[in-house]
Amino acid sequence: MAGGEDGVREAGVSSADGSAWAEELLDHLRPTGRDVRRVVAWLADAVQGIAALQDDTGTLLVGTRPPLDDHLVAAVAGGRIASAAWEGQGRHLRLVRVAYPNPQSAGVLAVSRETPFDRRTADIVTHTVQVIELLLKAGEMTAAGRRLEQATSDLRLAILQLLMVEDTVSARRVAAGLWPGLLDTDSACVYVVEGTAEERDRLAEDCIDVTGEQALVVLCPAVDEHVIVVTPGEAEARQLRSLIGPRPRTFLGGSARHSLARTATAYGQAVSALAVAHFRPDKAAVYAERTHPERLIDPAALRGWTDRLLRPLDTLPHHTRAELLATTRLGLEFTAVSAAKVLGVSRNTVRARMERVEGLLRTDFADLTARAVVHLALNIQVSLADAPADGDTSEAAPVTLCDLLSGPAMRTWAQDLLAHLGKDSRDLRRTLRAWIAEGGNAERAAHTLGVHAQTVREHVRSAEPVLERQLLAGGTDLYEVVLAHLVLGDLERPALEAAK
C-alpha cells in the first residue's frame, strides 16, 4: 500500500500521453453532458475495470463498489492521505479523495482493475477526480440557485397570502427586506396573467422584468397556468399588456384599484376580468370595463342593507372577522381547494370558516342565490369601505333585497344581460334558470327539465360566450347572472335576514 499527497493532481491534462481519453473526459464538462454517473461509468470503461464513488459515511453514490478496507477508506475520506494504492487478491486498487463543495465532508473514488495502474491509467483517475469535483461544485451552485429561487418564490407567495387576509403591516415588513419600497403604497391593482403551465416560469420572469421588480409577482398556488401580479403603478400595468400580444394562448385580467387590505377582492376581480379577456380580440380586460349591478343601486341604501346583513359578524374580534371575511370572499369566488392554496391553509380550514359564516348569517351556501347575495354584500362592503357615509342612516327605514333589486336601472341591466340568451334557439335561458335553481347541479336540472345532463352542461357552456361570463367555474360571473334572474323574478329570493 502506498499513500500520495494532493500534489499529484497538479498535473494538467496536457501532461498526459495525448490519447483521446483527455478529450472524452473534457466532453463531460459540456452543459449537455454533466452527469457524475456517466463520468464514473466512463472511467471504469477507460481503465478497463470497475469504479465507484461513495460518501464519507460509506454510502455508495455511483458505480460498482469493489471490496474495500474500511480503515483505508476512512483515512482517505478524512483527509489524512489524499490517495492510496493497494494490491491483493489479483486486483489493483486506487482510492482518491473527492472534495465536496461542503468542506466538512468528502467522498472517495475507488477504482479497481486486474492489471497494475500505469502512467496513463493513473492520469485518467487523477483527472477524472478533478472533473467530478467540478461537476459536484457546479451541481451545488445550481442547486443553491434553485433553492434561492424557490425561497424567493415562497416569500412572494407569503406576502400575497398576508395581503389576502388584510395583514398589510406584516406584508410590508416581510417585503421590506428584499424589495424595499415595493408595498409603500396605499392602493394597488391585481392582474392575473394566464399562459400555459409549461411556460409559466418563463412568463413570471418576464413579468418581473417588464415591471422592473416594482410589482409583486407570484406563481398562483391554485392554478398552474396563472401568474398573479400586484402592482401599485400604472406604468407597470401597461407593461404587462405588452407581454400578451406576441404570445399565443396568453391572456390578462386586471382589477380596479383597491387598498392593499382589499387584495383578496382585487384578486377576485382580476380573475373575473380574465374570463372576459378570453372573448376579447386583444386578450386583455379590466374589471372596471363592464357595468356591475352594485353600481346601479343607491350607495346609501347599499350601505344600510350590507351593514344589516353582515352585522352578526361585527361581534367577532377584528382579526377573526377579517379572516372569516377574506376566506369567504375567496371561497365564494373559487373552490375550497383553490381558496385554501391561495391562502396557504387547508381546505378543511376554508370550509370550517365558511360554515361559521353560514351559521352567523343563518344561510346555506349550497344555494346559489344565497351565495350570490352574500357575494354582493361582500363586494359592496369593500367598495364602500373607504367612502364616507352620507349622514346618519340609523333612523332610515330598513332596506330589503327586494328594494335594492327593484330599481329601473337594475331591471334594465338584467333584461339587457339575459336578452342575449334569446339569440339561441335552444332556450338557453330556461336551462340556465333550472340549473341555477338546482345549485348548479346538471343532473338535478336535467331531471327537472326532462333532458340529459350532458344537454344541460352543453347549454350552460354555450351561454358563456353569449353572456361573456364564465358560469361553470362559478364566482363573480355566475353570481351576476343569478342576480339578474332575481331582479326579473325568475328565481326565489334566498332566506337571509337582511334580504327580506
XYZ file of C-alpha atoms in Angstrom:
500
model
C 0.000 0.000 0.000
C 1.198 3.496 -0.788
C -0.113 6.930 0.075
C 0.049 10.114 -2.001
C -0.383 13.839 -1.448
C -2.591 16.386 -3.185
C 0.270 17.457 -5.409
C -0.415 14.533 -7.667
C -3.424 16.472 -9.007
C -1.385 19.409 -10.220
C -0.516 17.687 -13.470
C -2.815 19.045 -16.185
C -4.420 17.151 -18.997
C -1.651 18.338 -21.299
C 0.804 16.151 -19.372
C -0.977 13.018 -20.481
C 0.186 10.917 -23.387
C -2.003 12.731 -25.894
C -4.524 9.942 -26.087
C -8.175 10.594 -26.940
C -9.227 9.949 -23.350
C -8.497 13.554 -22.358
C -10.916 14.955 -24.940
C -13.538 12.381 -23.969
C -13.211 13.343 -20.311
C -13.480 17.058 -21.099
C -16.668 16.368 -23.055
C -18.306 15.522 -19.733
C -17.925 19.167 -18.724
C -20.131 20.360 -21.564
C -23.595 21.587 -20.470
C -25.291 18.626 -22.145
C -23.031 16.016 -20.582
C -22.723 16.991 -16.930
C -23.547 13.773 -15.113
C -21.347 12.217 -12.414
C -22.842 8.790 -13.117
C -21.735 8.960 -16.727
C -18.257 10.116 -15.698
C -17.774 7.199 -13.294
C -19.076 4.754 -15.891
C -16.709 6.251 -18.459
C -13.802 5.905 -16.021
C -14.496 2.207 -15.447
C -14.504 1.620 -19.178
C -11.382 3.754 -19.766
C -9.262 1.806 -17.246
C -10.932 -1.500 -18.109
C -12.024 -2.132 -14.554
C -14.719 -1.072 -12.101
C -15.208 2.277 -10.366
C -17.379 3.616 -7.573
C -17.973 6.907 -5.751
C -19.083 6.808 -2.125
C -19.570 9.493 0.501
C -17.798 9.823 3.845
C -20.427 7.657 5.541
C -19.708 4.734 3.225
C -22.916 5.143 1.214
C -22.481 4.128 -2.421
C -23.428 7.040 -4.662
C -22.445 5.875 -8.138
C -20.943 2.809 -9.801
C -19.955 -0.698 -8.719
C -18.016 -0.879 -5.458
C -15.010 -3.250 -5.193
C -14.008 -4.835 -1.863
C -12.536 -2.057 0.303
C -10.646 -1.700 3.559
C -12.804 0.484 5.811
C -9.856 1.944 7.718
C -8.089 2.896 4.483
C -11.239 4.471 3.092
C -11.709 6.443 6.323
C -8.133 7.735 6.127
C -8.656 8.983 2.569
C -12.095 10.448 3.255
C -10.838 12.154 6.407
C -8.012 13.832 4.530
C -5.194 12.124 6.400
C -3.964 10.952 2.982
C -5.121 12.242 -0.379
C -4.879 8.944 -2.224
C -3.872 5.345 -1.727
C -2.917 2.326 -3.817
C -3.360 -1.296 -2.817
C -2.673 -4.660 -4.462
C -4.011 -8.038 -3.440
C -6.198 -10.993 -4.428
C -5.369 -10.446 -8.085
C -6.702 -6.884 -8.086
C -5.112 -3.450 -8.155
C -6.985 -0.703 -6.308
C -6.718 3.055 -6.298
C -8.504 5.280 -3.741
C -8.645 9.059 -4.262
C -10.293 11.677 -2.073
C -13.021 13.711 -3.795
C -13.512 17.163 -2.302
C -17.161 18.168 -1.849
C -18.462 21.741 -2.144
C -19.124 21.483 1.582
C -15.620 21.448 3.113
C -16.893 19.478 6.119
C -17.347 16.318 4.042
C -15.694 14.455 1.210
C -16.149 11.402 -0.951
C -13.867 8.609 -2.068
C -13.410 7.389 -5.629
C -12.430 3.710 -5.726
C -11.061 2.216 -8.963
C -10.132 -1.440 -9.324
C -8.587 -3.374 -12.250
C -6.817 -6.682 -12.789
C -3.587 -5.170 -14.196
C -1.353 -2.616 -12.481
C -2.020 1.079 -12.972
C 0.426 2.573 -15.454
C 1.061 6.274 -16.023
C -1.832 6.569 -18.464
C -4.458 4.964 -16.220
C -3.141 6.820 -13.176
C -3.541 10.129 -15.036
C -7.040 9.151 -16.105
C -8.033 8.517 -12.492
C -6.441 11.747 -11.270
C -8.092 13.954 -13.867
C -11.414 12.185 -13.519
C -11.427 13.191 -9.854
C -10.890 16.808 -10.916
C -13.813 16.595 -13.330
C -16.046 15.000 -10.681
C -15.182 17.777 -8.219
C -16.021 20.410 -10.812
C -19.332 18.720 -11.580
C -20.203 18.462 -7.891
C -19.378 22.123 -7.359
C -21.413 23.131 -10.406
C -24.279 20.959 -9.227
C -24.201 22.521 -5.770
C -24.161 26.017 -7.258
C -27.107 25.129 -9.471
C -28.947 23.588 -6.532
C -28.182 26.634 -4.393
C -29.513 28.886 -7.136
C -32.686 26.842 -7.338
C -33.084 26.925 -3.569
C -32.689 30.691 -3.641
C -35.248 30.999 -6.436
C -37.652 28.751 -4.561
C -37.141 30.669 -1.324
C -37.779 33.951 -3.148
C -40.894 32.498 -4.775
C -42.132 31.231 -1.412
C -41.511 34.636 0.128
C -43.508 36.370 -2.608
C -46.373 33.933 -2.010
C -46.209 34.525 1.757
C -46.515 38.290 1.183
C -49.526 37.761 -1.078
C -51.192 35.485 1.475
C -50.707 38.129 4.172
C -52.339 40.696 1.905
C -55.203 38.285 1.227
C -56.128 38.255 4.925
C -55.695 42.043 5.233
C -52.492 41.847 7.285
C -50.779 44.662 5.408
C -48.423 45.523 8.273
C -46.821 42.072 8.250
C -46.799 42.000 4.442
C -44.850 45.264 4.312
C -42.468 44.047 6.993
C -41.696 40.830 5.093
C -41.297 42.632 1.764
C -39.034 45.379 3.121
C -36.022 43.087 3.470
C -35.776 42.050 -0.184
C -37.880 44.599 -2.078
C -37.633 47.952 -0.271
C -40.482 50.249 -1.187
C -42.484 47.575 -3.006
C -45.550 47.969 -0.784
C -45.048 51.612 0.172
C -48.429 52.437 -1.283
C -51.984 52.767 -0.094
C -53.550 51.101 -3.110
C -52.735 48.735 -5.953
C -54.232 46.738 -8.791
C -54.089 42.978 -9.144
C -53.528 41.347 -12.510
C -53.709 37.684 -13.416
C -51.699 36.587 -16.445
C -52.729 33.264 -17.927
C -50.438 31.212 -20.154
C -49.563 27.537 -20.376
C -48.376 25.548 -17.370
C -45.184 24.596 -19.228
C -44.219 28.224 -19.904
C -45.423 29.755 -16.634
C -41.979 30.109 -15.036
C -40.691 31.998 -18.065
C -43.840 34.112 -18.125
C -43.325 35.025 -14.462
C -39.712 36.012 -15.165
C -40.887 38.239 -17.998
C -43.459 39.833 -15.682
C -40.681 40.624 -13.213
C -38.501 42.047 -15.991
C -41.134 44.322 -17.571
C -42.252 45.676 -14.209
C -38.683 46.375 -13.142
C -39.287 44.407 -9.920
C -41.656 47.190 -8.868
C -44.541 44.708 -8.628
C -45.208 41.612 -6.543
C -45.125 38.673 -8.979
C -46.396 35.363 -7.605
C -46.877 31.923 -9.129
C -50.520 31.172 -8.381
C -50.675 28.243 -5.930
C -54.171 27.292 -7.099
C -53.990 27.403 -10.915
C -50.904 26.117 -12.699
C -51.420 28.435 -15.674
C -51.735 31.674 -13.687
C -49.254 34.322 -12.569
C -50.566 36.874 -10.053
C -49.165 40.412 -10.187
C -49.855 43.072 -7.544
C -48.746 46.385 -8.997
C -49.029 49.809 -7.359
C -48.089 51.748 -10.514
C -49.918 52.369 -13.781
C -46.741 52.101 -15.864
C -46.094 48.551 -14.676
C -49.676 47.615 -15.525
C -49.235 48.923 -19.068
C -46.057 46.907 -19.468
C -47.912 43.716 -18.608
C -50.111 44.218 -21.657
C -47.008 44.151 -23.857
C -46.474 40.515 -22.897
C -49.852 39.392 -24.196
C -49.826 40.347 -27.882
C -46.948 38.229 -29.199
C -47.756 35.224 -27.021
C -50.352 32.713 -28.201
C -52.796 31.385 -25.595
C -51.870 34.163 -23.161
C -54.500 36.381 -21.515
C -54.577 39.226 -18.994
C -57.252 40.182 -16.480
C -56.977 43.187 -14.188
C -58.849 44.552 -11.190
C -59.951 48.040 -10.290
C -57.643 49.904 -7.915
C -58.123 48.933 -4.266
C -56.396 49.499 -0.953
C -53.848 46.821 -0.083
C -56.226 45.486 2.557
C -58.658 44.631 -0.281
C -56.207 42.480 -2.222
C -58.488 39.444 -1.975
C -61.312 41.391 -3.593
C -58.990 42.738 -6.277
C -57.789 39.221 -6.997
C -61.362 38.022 -7.496
C -61.991 40.928 -9.858
C -58.862 40.113 -11.856
C -59.944 36.500 -12.290
C -63.398 37.689 -13.378
C -61.841 40.056 -15.914
C -59.611 37.239 -17.124
C -62.722 35.298 -18.101
C -63.827 38.240 -20.227
C -60.345 38.507 -21.778
C -60.855 35.096 -23.358
C -63.575 36.649 -25.528
C -61.658 39.831 -26.408
C -59.545 40.206 -29.580
C -56.709 41.832 -27.606
C -56.872 39.042 -24.982
C -56.985 41.563 -22.115
C -59.728 43.007 -19.929
C -60.061 45.125 -16.805
C -62.841 44.641 -14.274
C -63.975 48.259 -14.437
C -64.668 47.962 -18.145
C -68.130 46.466 -17.622
C -71.132 47.571 -15.630
C -71.747 45.663 -12.416
C -75.086 45.589 -10.603
C -73.900 47.216 -7.371
C -73.034 50.363 -9.340
C -76.683 50.771 -10.321
C -78.024 50.988 -6.756
C -78.135 53.949 -4.376
C -74.921 53.817 -2.258
C -76.711 54.826 0.962
C -79.261 52.041 0.529
C -76.476 49.600 -0.276
C -74.537 50.576 2.840
C -77.522 50.189 5.141
C -78.535 46.831 3.676
C -74.971 45.489 3.751
C -74.389 46.622 7.348
C -77.546 44.828 8.478
C -76.765 41.658 6.560
C -73.199 41.355 7.872
C -73.945 42.692 11.374
C -73.737 39.215 13.020
C -70.005 39.216 12.193
C -69.439 42.523 13.998
C -69.435 40.743 17.378
C -66.212 38.928 16.456
C -62.696 40.192 17.245
C -61.316 42.306 14.390
C -58.684 39.772 13.317
C -61.155 36.881 13.349
C -63.743 38.884 11.438
C -61.197 39.908 8.783
C -60.014 36.312 8.477
C -63.547 34.963 8.035
C -64.500 37.643 5.510
C -61.318 37.185 3.443
C -61.778 33.418 3.397
C -65.457 33.717 2.487
C -64.719 36.112 -0.366
C -62.263 33.659 -1.887
C -64.391 30.647 -1.003
C -67.359 32.131 -2.844
C -65.175 33.049 -5.807
C -63.327 29.744 -6.136
C -63.448 26.161 -4.925
C -62.436 25.400 -1.338
C -59.291 23.692 -2.631
C -58.224 26.698 -4.711
C -59.037 29.163 -1.932
C -57.009 27.065 0.502
C -53.978 27.103 -1.790
C -54.170 30.855 -2.259
C -54.487 31.467 1.493
C -51.930 28.845 2.485
C -54.316 26.887 4.711
C -56.071 23.529 4.435
C -59.331 23.148 2.552
C -60.929 21.935 5.791
C -59.983 25.271 7.355
C -61.634 27.120 4.468
C -64.799 25.038 4.811
C -64.861 25.477 8.584
C -64.554 29.259 8.306
C -67.270 29.439 5.665
C -69.554 27.200 7.723
C -69.077 29.584 10.625
C -70.123 32.497 8.398
C -73.122 30.459 7.203
C -74.139 29.923 10.809
C -73.765 33.588 11.723
C -75.744 34.729 8.680
C -78.248 31.884 9.032
C -77.993 30.859 5.414
C -76.821 27.958 3.256
C -74.071 28.437 0.695
C -75.293 25.371 -1.184
C -77.996 27.723 -2.506
C -76.594 29.718 -5.436
C -78.949 32.619 -4.753
C -77.671 32.853 -1.167
C -74.081 32.744 -2.402
C -74.830 35.475 -4.932
C -76.468 37.754 -2.359
C -73.697 37.335 0.236
C -71.126 37.841 -2.510
C -72.901 41.078 -3.439
C -72.804 42.236 0.179
C -69.093 41.472 0.481
C -68.338 43.369 -2.721
C -70.375 46.328 -1.508
C -68.602 46.286 1.843
C -65.261 46.535 0.075
C -66.296 49.190 -2.442
C -67.867 51.413 0.244
C -65.302 50.775 2.968
C -63.274 53.901 2.233
C -66.193 56.059 1.103
C -67.694 58.496 3.620
C -71.170 57.667 4.854
C -73.941 60.014 3.760
C -75.115 61.176 7.163
C -76.770 59.126 9.893
C -78.902 56.353 8.424
C -79.805 54.757 11.753
C -83.342 56.218 11.616
C -83.928 55.305 7.972
C -86.335 52.518 7.157
C -84.578 49.183 6.654
C -83.830 48.463 3.009
C -84.617 44.971 1.772
C -83.067 42.987 -1.054
C -86.311 43.486 -2.960
C -85.858 47.256 -2.624
C -82.305 47.069 -3.939
C -83.176 44.937 -6.951
C -86.420 46.633 -7.984
C -84.988 49.869 -9.341
C -85.442 50.684 -13.054
C -81.682 50.737 -13.698
C -81.290 47.261 -12.234
C -84.197 45.921 -14.235
C -82.824 47.366 -17.465
C -79.404 45.868 -16.709
C -80.882 42.429 -16.032
C -83.081 42.477 -19.122
C -80.188 43.539 -21.341
C -77.932 40.860 -19.937
C -80.306 37.914 -20.215
C -81.773 39.056 -23.526
C -78.625 37.834 -25.242
C -79.668 34.273 -24.445
C -82.713 34.640 -26.702
C -80.491 34.629 -29.776
C -80.098 30.848 -29.435
C -82.984 28.602 -30.468
C -82.250 26.062 -27.739
C -83.887 28.113 -24.963
C -80.654 28.557 -23.060
C -82.370 30.857 -20.603
C -84.768 28.141 -19.432
C -81.921 25.668 -18.976
C -79.783 28.199 -17.164
C -82.619 29.134 -14.806
C -83.245 25.482 -13.900
C -79.529 24.825 -13.461
C -79.157 27.780 -11.070
C -82.253 26.752 -9.114
C -80.696 23.323 -8.591
C -77.495 24.771 -7.172
C -75.502 24.337 -10.373
C -76.147 20.576 -10.416
C -76.585 19.381 -14.011
C -78.135 16.030 -13.051
C -80.888 17.557 -10.934
C -81.567 20.256 -13.513
C -81.796 17.601 -16.223
C -84.358 15.682 -14.170
C -86.407 18.861 -13.748
C -86.270 19.672 -17.463
C -86.656 16.098 -18.677
C -83.427 16.150 -20.683
C -79.989 14.542 -20.444
C -77.442 16.002 -18.005
C -74.964 16.461 -20.853
C -77.532 18.631 -22.632
C -77.710 20.875 -19.572
C -73.921 21.191 -19.470
C -73.758 21.984 -23.183
C -76.435 24.673 -22.830
C -74.657 26.284 -19.864
C -71.354 26.149 -21.708
C -72.984 27.686 -24.789
C -74.340 30.535 -22.669
C -70.840 31.574 -21.540
C -69.661 33.281 -24.774
C -73.134 34.786 -25.271
C -73.032 36.435 -21.824
C -69.253 36.951 -21.869
C -69.125 35.316 -18.452
C -67.796 32.051 -17.089
C -70.604 30.090 -15.474
C -69.360 26.561 -14.866
C -66.333 27.890 -12.986
C -68.564 29.818 -10.556
C -67.563 33.105 -8.980
C -68.473 36.694 -9.824
C -69.615 35.976 -13.376
C -72.129 33.373 -12.247
C -73.386 35.469 -9.325
C -74.148 38.408 -11.607
C -76.256 36.128 -13.803
C -78.004 34.813 -10.686
C -78.746 38.393 -9.562
C -80.161 39.183 -12.998
C -82.609 36.294 -12.572
C -83.506 37.566 -9.091
C -84.131 41.075 -10.425
C -86.568 39.737 -13.020
C -88.286 37.428 -10.536
C -87.168 34.268 -12.318
C -85.754 32.772 -9.094
C -86.919 32.724 -5.477
C -85.036 35.047 -3.180
C -82.818 33.381 -0.565
C -83.651 33.146 3.119
C -81.448 35.853 4.605
C -82.440 38.157 7.453
C -81.483 41.382 5.667
C -82.583 40.072 2.285
C -86.273 40.145 3.138
